[in-house]
Amino acid sequence: MPRPGQSRTTPEERLPERMALGLLFRTFPPELVDRVVAECGRAERRSRLLPARTVVYFVLAICLFEQRSYEQVAQLLTEGLAWARQERTLCTVPTTAAISRARARLGPEPLAALFTELARQSRPAGARTRCARFRQWAVLAIDGTTVDVPDTPENRARYGPSPSRPVPAPTGDSASDTVPRPGPASRSASASGSGFPQVHVVALAECGSHRITGAVLGRLPSGGPPAPLARALFTTLTHGDLLLADCGPADLELLHVARAAGAEVLWRIGLGTGLPVHVGLPDGSYLSDAPCGATGARTAVRVIEEPPYRLVTSLLDPEAAPAGLLAALYDRRWDIRTSLRDLGALSPEGPQVLRSRWPGGVEQEVWGHLLVHHTIRSLLGSA
């Protein structure tokens, strides 16, 4: 069904949209898409109207053109493939039902693998060339957001039951993988319990460039932060990284995961977190130790009091990293909110509910939005 506020356009008016698709084709060339599809075991054994490569481009296109219907995006993609002179172009515009079946065959894995591949390529030889830096460290931040998804039995089973307040029933063809998209007021209500299940996205981003270099998806655990999701991202860190984060007492147990990857940390915790004073330092900070892992072992940290919070860091030398500079540096953590706000339907301030009525499609869309964000950020970074 059409997106709210959509209007029909002439071929001439669609030129910018074709150019946007051309950028996607350039960022994700056919040989790269085909390789990732094959590595995920999604290559076709027979000729189809919608081969896997084309479905990957379609998922990217529905994320790029959020307010377009399936039919409109399919038309744009058909014209864009022909305009870009891509091989294996579509001869006819596929139906909504055919697109939904093709998306189900593809699954989310090729989109996730494509994001991992691009994140790897964007960090040649271990260098983050456009990332904000503190001394010799590249500064990164980690944070999460929740995204409303259609209230279907499949999505509730994967992401948790919807709250008790009723949700308006979707209208239109259920095969279209679409739901009515609420305005900003509805999105705010959703965050406080309007009835939509929510997928939780935890992202790792470079401060400065705002490029998202890692992400994990899952269900938000009740009663606490999603430590298992964050743990998976910590393993992508490396020597020369400095990770900024806001955490609770339990999250300190993940400190050893970041340190094992070779990264340094600068985390904010509440004043109620008990950390003993071992040695006072000239800049007002002090050395302490924090619980590290499930074995009860502890690791050395340095504590900087910044009421009503305190900062803990693995940078123990006050001369190499003075407390005042670290306190000022921590403000760069909010750069990741800029990254998340740039994510369209995934933005915490966004008014949108994802289209997909099944978990595999939800994950396809999330990875698609992350890939589109990567494309835009790469373009801005090369300007």
XYZ file of C-alpha atoms in Angstrom:
383
model
C 0.000 0.000 0.000
C 1.221 3.588 -0.546
C 3.169 5.290 2.189
C 1.488 8.262 3.892
C 1.967 11.477 1.954
C 3.317 9.830 -1.188
C 2.726 11.368 -4.611
C 3.220 10.084 -8.123
C 6.287 11.339 -9.936
C 7.298 11.638 -13.573
C 10.378 9.870 -14.968
C 12.227 13.201 -15.006
C 11.393 13.809 -11.348
C 12.755 10.355 -10.490
C 16.241 11.204 -11.725
C 17.550 11.984 -8.189
C 16.168 8.657 -6.990
C 17.897 6.857 -9.846
C 21.124 8.614 -8.909
C 20.663 7.489 -5.301
C 20.246 3.919 -6.507
C 23.373 4.369 -8.634
C 25.261 5.236 -5.441
C 24.047 1.989 -3.870
C 25.160 0.007 -6.931
C 28.584 1.649 -6.755
C 28.975 1.071 -3.011
C 27.732 -2.517 -3.260
C 28.946 -3.745 -6.663
C 27.337 -6.893 -8.098
C 30.446 -9.019 -7.621
C 30.567 -8.158 -3.908
C 26.860 -8.858 -3.420
C 27.094 -12.146 -5.349
C 30.086 -13.274 -3.290
C 28.382 -12.523 0.025
C 25.179 -14.222 -1.125
C 27.126 -17.329 -2.151
C 29.074 -17.411 1.128
C 25.747 -17.339 3.000
C 24.407 -20.234 0.915
C 21.675 -18.161 -0.736
C 22.812 -18.482 -4.353
C 20.058 -19.725 -6.700
C 20.047 -23.161 -8.255
C 17.599 -22.017 -10.941
C 16.817 -18.802 -12.768
C 14.320 -16.554 -10.976
C 12.574 -13.283 -11.732
C 14.017 -11.985 -8.458
C 17.556 -13.359 -8.036
C 19.187 -12.950 -4.643
C 21.352 -10.027 -5.797
C 18.297 -8.076 -6.905
C 16.533 -8.810 -3.595
C 19.531 -7.421 -1.699
C 19.248 -4.232 -3.746
C 15.496 -4.157 -3.113
C 15.958 -4.342 0.667
C 18.456 -1.478 0.453
C 16.008 0.471 -1.701
C 13.058 0.140 0.699
C 15.341 1.511 3.413
C 16.495 4.361 1.188
C 12.953 5.231 0.062
C 11.090 4.723 3.328
C 7.880 6.461 2.239
C 7.492 4.484 -0.987
C 5.286 1.417 -1.347
C 6.684 -1.941 -2.417
C 5.326 -1.398 -5.919
C 6.898 2.041 -6.219
C 10.263 0.829 -4.934
C 10.142 -2.119 -7.361
C 9.441 0.290 -10.222
C 12.297 2.559 -9.149
C 14.639 -0.414 -8.835
C 13.659 -1.737 -12.278
C 14.337 1.656 -13.839
C 17.500 2.128 -11.787
C 18.985 -1.216 -12.814
C 18.335 -0.400 -16.463
C 19.651 3.162 -16.074
C 22.840 1.906 -14.401
C 23.141 -0.791 -17.093
C 23.366 -3.535 -14.531
C 23.353 -7.115 -15.758
C 20.363 -9.331 -14.989
C 17.984 -6.375 -14.936
C 14.303 -6.947 -14.273
C 12.158 -7.377 -17.376
C 8.923 -6.689 -15.528
C 8.020 -5.134 -12.212
C 7.453 -8.000 -9.719
C 4.344 -8.200 -7.599
C 4.311 -7.474 -3.888
C 3.678 -11.152 -3.125
C 6.652 -12.211 -5.266
C 8.876 -9.697 -3.494
C 7.805 -10.941 -0.066
C 8.538 -14.561 -1.033
C 11.934 -13.551 -2.415
C 12.794 -11.688 0.795
C 11.884 -14.773 2.819
C 14.168 -16.927 0.639
C 17.054 -14.495 1.072
C 16.840 -14.153 4.860
C 18.817 -11.583 6.878
C 22.231 -13.253 6.767
C 23.499 -11.784 3.448
C 22.658 -8.239 4.594
C 24.433 -8.821 7.923
C 27.464 -10.309 6.156
C 27.541 -7.400 3.711
C 27.643 -4.940 6.607
C 30.461 -6.880 8.274
C 32.424 -6.882 5.022
C 32.033 -3.139 4.491
C 32.941 -2.380 8.087
C 36.103 -4.435 7.608
C 36.963 -2.683 4.351
C 36.454 0.748 5.919
C 39.244 0.060 8.408
C 42.289 -0.755 6.258
C 45.364 -2.037 8.057
C 43.710 -1.433 11.425
C 43.592 2.366 10.988
C 40.577 4.575 11.651
C 41.681 7.506 9.520
C 38.598 9.715 9.992
C 37.893 8.795 13.596
C 38.311 11.318 16.425
C 41.490 10.655 18.358
C 42.800 11.135 21.880
C 46.556 10.969 21.865
C 47.335 7.670 20.106
C 43.863 6.177 20.566
C 40.931 6.111 18.156
C 37.797 7.151 20.067
C 34.672 5.028 19.702
C 31.356 4.886 21.542
C 28.713 2.239 22.117
C 25.000 2.753 22.649
C 21.666 1.203 21.832
C 18.231 2.053 20.516
C 14.911 0.239 20.273
C 12.917 0.136 17.038
C 9.184 -0.521 16.773
C 8.191 -3.490 14.645
C 4.722 -4.617 13.505
C 2.681 -6.341 16.199
C 2.465 -9.869 14.783
C 2.671 -13.234 16.573
C 6.051 -13.938 14.954
C 7.542 -10.614 16.023
C 6.124 -10.921 19.548
C 7.653 -14.374 19.885
C 11.092 -13.100 18.858
C 11.194 -9.657 20.447
C 8.819 -9.957 23.366
C 5.093 -9.506 23.867
C 3.620 -6.125 23.120
C 2.416 -4.031 26.090
C -1.161 -4.278 27.248
C -2.411 -1.245 25.350
C -4.083 -2.229 22.063
C -2.517 -1.602 18.670
C -4.561 -0.629 15.573
C -4.828 -3.553 13.209
C -2.709 -3.237 10.049
C -4.598 -2.396 6.881
C -3.999 -3.517 3.326
C -2.431 -6.667 1.913
C -0.610 -8.585 4.653
C 1.761 -9.950 2.029
C 3.114 -6.453 1.488
C 5.068 -6.563 4.750
C 3.795 -3.082 5.571
C 1.920 -1.477 8.426
C 0.500 2.022 8.825
C 3.292 4.319 9.969
C 2.443 6.502 12.965
C 3.479 10.108 13.399
C 5.979 11.388 15.964
C 3.393 11.424 18.740
C 2.685 7.756 18.151
C 6.390 6.969 18.241
C 6.750 8.668 21.607
C 3.787 6.734 22.927
C 5.325 3.535 21.602
C 8.472 4.093 23.614
C 6.356 4.199 26.748
C 4.154 1.259 25.814
C 1.837 1.798 22.842
C 1.769 -1.881 21.909
C 4.516 -2.451 19.340
C 7.162 -5.117 19.964
C 10.654 -3.671 19.711
C 13.930 -4.959 18.321
C 16.970 -3.739 20.216
C 19.957 -2.502 18.216
C 23.329 -1.985 19.927
C 25.805 -0.061 17.768
C 29.503 0.734 17.891
C 30.452 3.994 16.148
C 33.494 6.112 15.504
C 33.372 9.480 17.203
C 34.030 12.271 14.755
C 33.167 10.435 11.537
C 29.913 8.994 13.017
C 30.527 5.845 10.982
C 28.880 2.785 12.550
C 31.445 -0.002 12.499
C 29.557 -2.750 14.304
C 26.036 -3.651 15.372
C 24.121 -6.507 16.959
C 20.373 -7.093 17.060
C 18.241 -8.861 19.582
C 15.625 -8.786 22.254
C 15.999 -6.270 25.060
C 16.264 -8.214 28.326
C 13.813 -7.167 30.995
C 15.291 -5.564 34.068
C 18.739 -4.704 32.762
C 21.031 -3.702 29.922
C 21.718 -6.142 27.066
C 25.184 -7.252 28.201
C 25.321 -10.277 25.824
C 24.727 -7.968 22.855
C 27.439 -5.554 23.991
C 29.823 -8.458 24.627
C 29.604 -9.452 20.954
C 30.593 -5.937 19.885
C 33.509 -5.727 22.295
C 35.215 -8.559 20.452
C 35.446 -6.313 17.346
C 37.638 -3.825 19.209
C 41.393 -3.838 18.741
C 44.640 -2.289 19.964
C 44.570 1.482 19.679
C 40.825 1.814 20.392
C 39.422 3.836 23.289
C 35.813 2.911 24.032
C 33.392 5.389 25.624
C 30.237 4.013 27.242
C 27.605 4.608 29.895
C 27.224 1.541 32.071
C 25.860 0.108 35.278
C 27.660 -1.914 37.955
C 26.960 -5.222 36.209
C 28.473 -3.935 32.957
C 31.853 -3.580 34.645
C 32.116 -7.340 34.361
C 32.507 -6.837 30.607
C 35.636 -4.783 31.196
C 37.854 -7.796 30.700
C 36.295 -8.465 27.267
C 37.292 -5.012 25.993
C 40.718 -5.262 27.583
C 41.283 -8.743 26.158
C 40.654 -7.290 22.687
C 43.408 -4.752 23.371
C 41.157 -1.703 23.764
C 41.206 0.935 26.486
C 37.973 2.120 28.129
C 36.463 5.295 29.549
C 33.105 4.479 31.093
C 30.632 6.446 33.181
C 29.015 4.733 36.170
C 26.832 5.867 39.054
C 28.237 7.160 42.314
C 26.603 4.242 44.109
C 29.001 1.786 42.483
C 31.435 0.736 45.206
C 35.059 1.096 44.097
C 37.711 1.198 46.841
C 40.352 3.935 46.911
C 43.804 2.360 46.686
C 46.096 5.230 45.688
C 45.233 8.913 45.346
C 46.765 10.663 42.321
C 47.894 14.288 41.868
C 45.121 15.161 39.372
C 42.392 14.191 41.873
C 41.727 10.753 40.408
C 42.587 7.548 42.230
C 43.537 3.969 41.481
C 41.058 1.236 42.328
C 39.932 -2.154 41.065
C 36.672 -3.416 39.608
C 35.044 -6.858 39.333
C 36.048 -8.499 36.100
C 34.172 -11.517 34.820
C 32.195 -14.218 36.561
C 35.211 -15.670 38.399
C 35.311 -12.841 40.930
C 38.686 -11.589 39.709
C 39.282 -7.846 39.726
C 41.173 -5.564 37.368
C 42.966 -2.285 37.997
C 41.101 0.877 37.012
C 41.460 4.580 37.569
C 38.475 6.535 38.903
C 37.640 10.164 38.120
C 34.896 11.732 40.228
C 32.459 13.788 38.135
C 29.329 14.197 40.344
C 26.626 13.010 39.948
C 28.626 10.329 38.114
C 32.117 8.944 38.119
C 34.305 7.834 35.281
C 36.360 4.643 35.283
C 39.189 4.115 32.835
C 41.892 1.618 32.063
C 44.279 4.520 31.348
C 46.103 4.445 34.672
C 48.820 7.049 34.051
C 47.594 10.569 35.000
C 50.414 12.176 33.047
C 49.563 10.355 29.814
C 45.811 10.950 30.309
C 45.019 13.754 32.799
C 41.669 13.550 34.563
C 40.480 16.904 33.196
C 41.125 15.874 29.603
C 39.373 12.540 30.079
C 36.330 14.231 31.627
C 36.126 16.573 28.648
C 36.714 13.688 26.225
C 33.771 11.741 27.640
C 31.402 14.279 26.072
C 32.340 12.751 22.712
C 30.261 9.729 23.696
C 27.213 11.651 22.592
C 28.541 11.523 19.018
C 26.933 8.110 18.742
C 23.519 9.704 19.244
C 24.203 11.658 16.056
C 24.997 8.362 14.347
C 21.749 6.830 15.580
C 19.700 9.897 14.605
C 21.031 9.527 11.062
C 19.597 6.019 10.793
C 16.178 6.979 9.428
C 13.596 4.521 10.706
C 16.052 3.294 13.342
C 16.471 6.759 14.841
C 15.295 7.117 18.458
C 13.431 10.244 17.314
C 12.103 8.605 14.155
C 8.340 8.343 13.607
C 8.499 5.043 11.763
C 7.606 1.432 12.406
C 9.532 -1.055 10.305
C 7.632 -2.687 7.467
C 8.392 -6.348 8.078
C 5.851 -8.589 9.778
C 8.305 -11.461 10.439
C 11.619 -11.453 12.327
C 13.822 -12.345 9.354
C 12.405 -9.388 7.466
C 12.859 -7.128 10.506
C 16.533 -8.035 10.652
C 16.862 -7.544 6.887
C 15.494 -4.020 7.273
C 17.735 -3.147 10.219
C 20.849 -4.283 8.357
C 19.569 -2.475 5.266
C 19.289 0.807 7.200
C 22.779 0.294 8.615
C 24.138 -0.310 5.107
C 22.417 2.801 3.724
C 23.842 4.801 6.647
C 27.292 3.414 5.833
C 26.855 4.474 2.193
C 25.916 8.039 3.120
C 28.683 8.373 5.702
C 31.237 7.026 3.232
C 30.106 9.588 0.679
C 30.381 12.422 3.218
C 33.765 11.157 4.353
C 35.152 11.226 0.811
C 33.868 14.735 0.089
